[in-house]
């Protein structure tokens, strides 16, 4: 599975074929004294080079209760209902633990995923984007026309070099006066 550096809005779903008592050891990275990851079974099984833990979820499907996996994907992950409907039978037959990996987990790092057991790829789904509509602005002040290509806005006249020279003399003088004022008050 290819992850591009510009990937956005994809959700990868994996079944996690492990007994419940082994999930914590699989999910949690092992750190050395310097805070570097020395071992992470999830990393080995997914075959990634970089993954932000804040954008992955591992949970038992039974936690979804009446919502179910398809409902969670539509309501919780923002997948289009039509996309989930195509795989509804396969999704509803899933049991046990599930791994959800969002595109944000890769933080723009292009890489190749090569999932291995205990992971079993279920599918990759696209988050449904907000509908775009182009409506007229409600306020009367928003009406009018933009300048045409030939029109030029007026610019202040003067020599930019003189303006810079004036600023170079004025700013230190203003700072000196401000400092004297503070010294006089204290």
CSV table of C-alpha atoms in Angstrom, one decimal:
chain,number,residue,atom,x,y,z
A,1,UNK,CA,0.0,0.0,0.0
A,2,UNK,CA,1.4,3.3,-1.0
A,3,UNK,CA,1.1,6.4,1.2
A,4,UNK,CA,1.9,9.6,-0.7
A,5,UNK,CA,3.2,12.7,0.9
A,6,UNK,CA,0.0,14.6,0.0
A,7,UNK,CA,-2.4,12.0,1.2
A,8,UNK,CA,-5.5,13.4,3.0
A,9,UNK,CA,-8.8,12.0,4.1
A,10,UNK,CA,-8.2,8.2,3.8
A,11,UNK,CA,-9.1,5.7,6.4
A,12,UNK,CA,-7.4,2.3,6.4
A,13,UNK,CA,-9.2,-0.5,8.3
A,14,UNK,CA,-7.5,-3.7,9.5
A,15,UNK,CA,-8.8,-6.7,11.4
A,16,UNK,CA,-6.5,-7.5,14.3
A,17,UNK,CA,-6.3,-11.3,14.7
A,18,UNK,CA,-5.0,-11.5,18.3
A,19,UNK,CA,-6.4,-12.6,21.6
A,20,UNK,CA,-7.5,-9.7,23.9
A,21,UNK,CA,-4.7,-10.4,26.4
A,22,UNK,CA,-2.0,-9.7,23.7
A,23,UNK,CA,-3.5,-6.5,22.4
A,24,UNK,CA,-1.7,-4.1,24.8
A,25,UNK,CA,1.7,-5.6,24.1
A,26,UNK,CA,1.0,-5.3,20.3
A,27,UNK,CA,-0.3,-1.7,20.5
A,28,UNK,CA,2.2,-0.1,22.9
A,29,UNK,CA,5.7,0.8,21.7
A,30,UNK,CA,8.7,-0.1,23.9
A,31,UNK,CA,11.0,2.9,24.6
A,32,UNK,CA,14.7,3.0,25.7
A,33,UNK,CA,16.0,5.4,28.4
A,34,UNK,CA,16.5,8.1,25.7
A,35,UNK,CA,12.8,8.0,24.8
A,36,UNK,CA,13.4,6.3,21.4
A,37,UNK,CA,11.2,3.4,20.3
A,38,UNK,CA,13.2,0.2,20.4
A,39,UNK,CA,10.4,-2.2,19.5
A,40,UNK,CA,6.8,-1.7,18.4
A,41,UNK,CA,5.0,-4.9,17.2
A,42,UNK,CA,2.3,-2.7,15.4
A,43,UNK,CA,5.1,-1.1,13.4
A,44,UNK,CA,6.5,-4.4,12.3
A,45,UNK,CA,3.1,-5.8,11.4
A,46,UNK,CA,2.1,-2.7,9.5
A,47,UNK,CA,5.5,-2.2,7.9
A,48,UNK,CA,5.6,1.6,8.2
A,49,UNK,CA,8.5,3.9,8.7
A,50,UNK,CA,6.6,6.7,10.5
A,51,UNK,CA,3.2,6.7,12.3
A,52,UNK,CA,1.7,9.3,14.7
A,53,UNK,CA,0.0,7.3,17.5
A,54,UNK,CA,-2.6,10.0,17.9
A,55,UNK,CA,-4.3,9.1,14.6
A,56,UNK,CA,-4.6,5.3,15.1
A,57,UNK,CA,-7.3,3.5,17.0
A,58,UNK,CA,-7.4,-0.1,18.2
A,59,UNK,CA,-10.6,-1.3,19.9
A,60,UNK,CA,-12.9,-4.4,20.1
A,61,UNK,CA,-15.8,-4.2,17.7
A,62,UNK,CA,-18.0,-5.2,20.6
A,63,UNK,CA,-17.5,-1.7,22.1
A,64,UNK,CA,-19.5,-0.3,19.2
A,65,UNK,CA,-22.6,-2.1,20.5
A,66,UNK,CA,-25.7,-1.1,18.5
A,67,UNK,CA,-23.8,1.4,16.3
A,68,UNK,CA,-21.8,-1.4,14.7
A,69,UNK,CA,-18.7,-1.1,12.5
A,70,UNK,CA,-20.7,0.4,9.5
A,71,UNK,CA,-22.4,3.0,11.7
A,72,UNK,CA,-19.0,3.9,13.3
A,73,UNK,CA,-17.5,4.4,9.9
A,74,UNK,CA,-20.3,6.7,8.7
A,75,UNK,CA,-21.0,8.6,11.9
A,76,UNK,CA,-17.6,8.4,13.6
A,77,UNK,CA,-15.1,8.5,10.8
A,78,UNK,CA,-17.1,10.5,8.2
A,79,UNK,CA,-17.1,7.8,5.4
A,80,UNK,CA,-19.8,8.2,2.8
A,81,UNK,CA,-22.7,6.0,3.5
A,82,UNK,CA,-22.8,4.8,-0.1
A,83,UNK,CA,-19.1,3.6,0.2
A,84,UNK,CA,-19.8,1.7,3.4
A,85,UNK,CA,-23.0,0.2,2.0
A,86,UNK,CA,-21.1,-1.6,-0.7
A,87,UNK,CA,-19.1,-3.5,1.9
A,88,UNK,CA,-21.8,-3.7,4.6
A,89,UNK,CA,-22.0,-7.5,4.6
A,90,UNK,CA,-18.3,-7.9,5.0
A,91,UNK,CA,-18.0,-5.2,7.6
A,92,UNK,CA,-20.8,-6.4,9.7
A,93,UNK,CA,-19.3,-10.0,9.7
A,94,UNK,CA,-16.1,-8.7,11.4
A,95,UNK,CA,-15.5,-9.8,15.0
A,96,UNK,CA,-12.8,-9.2,17.5
A,97,UNK,CA,-10.4,-6.2,17.4
A,98,UNK,CA,-10.1,-3.6,14.7
A,99,UNK,CA,-7.2,-1.1,13.8
A,100,UNK,CA,-8.2,2.2,12.2
A,101,UNK,CA,-5.3,4.2,10.6
A,102,UNK,CA,-6.1,7.8,9.5
A,103,UNK,CA,-4.1,9.6,6.8
A,104,UNK,CA,-3.1,12.2,9.4
A,105,UNK,CA,-1.1,9.4,11.2
A,106,UNK,CA,1.6,9.6,8.4
A,107,UNK,CA,2.0,13.4,8.7
A,108,UNK,CA,2.9,13.8,5.1
A,109,UNK,CA,5.7,11.1,5.1
A,110,UNK,CA,5.5,9.1,1.9
A,111,UNK,CA,6.0,5.4,2.6
A,112,UNK,CA,4.9,1.9,1.6
A,113,UNK,CA,2.9,-0.2,4.0
A,114,UNK,CA,3.2,-3.9,3.9
A,115,UNK,CA,0.7,-5.4,6.4
A,116,UNK,CA,1.5,-8.8,7.9
A,117,UNK,CA,-0.3,-11.0,10.4
A,118,UNK,CA,-1.8,-10.5,12.8
A,119,UNK,CA,-3.1,-7.6,10.7
A,120,UNK,CA,-5.6,-8.4,7.9
A,121,UNK,CA,-6.6,-5.5,5.6
A,122,UNK,CA,-10.3,-4.9,5.4
A,123,UNK,CA,-10.4,-1.9,3.2
A,124,UNK,CA,-9.4,1.7,2.5
A,125,UNK,CA,-12.1,4.4,2.6
A,126,UNK,CA,-12.3,8.1,1.8
A,127,UNK,CA,-13.7,10.5,4.3
A,128,UNK,CA,-16.7,12.4,2.9
A,129,UNK,CA,-15.9,16.0,2.3
A,130,UNK,CA,-18.2,18.9,3.2
A,131,UNK,CA,-20.4,19.9,0.3
A,132,UNK,CA,-19.3,23.1,-1.5
A,133,UNK,CA,-21.8,25.6,-2.5
A,134,UNK,CA,-21.4,29.0,-4.1
A,135,UNK,CA,-24.2,31.3,-2.9
A,136,UNK,CA,-24.4,35.1,-3.2
A,137,UNK,CA,-23.2,36.9,-0.1
A,138,UNK,CA,-26.2,38.2,1.9
A,139,UNK,CA,-24.9,41.7,2.7
A,140,UNK,CA,-25.4,44.6,0.3
A,141,UNK,CA,-21.8,45.8,0.9
A,142,UNK,CA,-20.6,42.6,-0.7
A,143,UNK,CA,-22.1,43.6,-4.0
A,144,UNK,CA,-20.1,45.5,-6.6
A,145,UNK,CA,-17.4,44.8,-9.0
A,146,UNK,CA,-13.7,44.1,-8.7
A,147,UNK,CA,-11.2,46.3,-10.5
A,148,UNK,CA,-10.7,45.2,-14.0
A,149,UNK,CA,-7.3,44.0,-15.3
A,150,UNK,CA,-6.4,47.4,-16.7
A,151,UNK,CA,-7.2,49.5,-13.6
A,152,UNK,CA,-4.4,50.3,-11.1
A,153,UNK,CA,-5.0,51.4,-7.5
A,154,UNK,CA,-3.3,54.7,-6.6
A,155,UNK,CA,-0.1,54.5,-4.7
A,156,UNK,CA,1.5,57.1,-2.4
A,157,UNK,CA,3.9,59.3,-4.2
A,158,UNK,CA,7.4,59.9,-3.0
A,159,UNK,CA,10.9,58.5,-2.9
A,160,UNK,CA,11.1,55.2,-1.1
A,161,UNK,CA,14.7,55.9,-0.2
A,162,UNK,CA,13.8,59.1,1.6
A,163,UNK,CA,11.1,57.2,3.5
A,164,UNK,CA,13.6,54.6,4.6
A,165,UNK,CA,16.1,57.3,5.6
A,166,UNK,CA,13.4,59.2,7.6
A,167,UNK,CA,12.5,56.0,9.4
A,168,UNK,CA,16.1,55.2,10.2
A,169,UNK,CA,16.5,58.6,12.0
A,170,UNK,CA,13.0,58.8,13.5
A,171,UNK,CA,12.8,55.4,15.1
A,172,UNK,CA,16.0,55.7,17.3
A,173,UNK,CA,15.0,59.2,18.2
A,174,UNK,CA,11.5,58.0,19.3
A,175,UNK,CA,13.1,55.2,21.3
A,176,UNK,CA,15.5,57.7,23.0
A,177,UNK,CA,12.6,60.0,23.9
A,178,UNK,CA,10.6,57.1,25.3
A,179,UNK,CA,13.5,56.0,27.4
A,180,UNK,CA,14.0,59.5,28.8
A,181,UNK,CA,10.3,59.7,29.6
A,182,UNK,CA,10.5,56.4,31.5
A,183,UNK,CA,13.6,57.5,33.3
A,184,UNK,CA,12.0,60.8,34.4
A,185,UNK,CA,8.9,58.9,35.7
A,186,UNK,CA,10.9,56.4,37.8
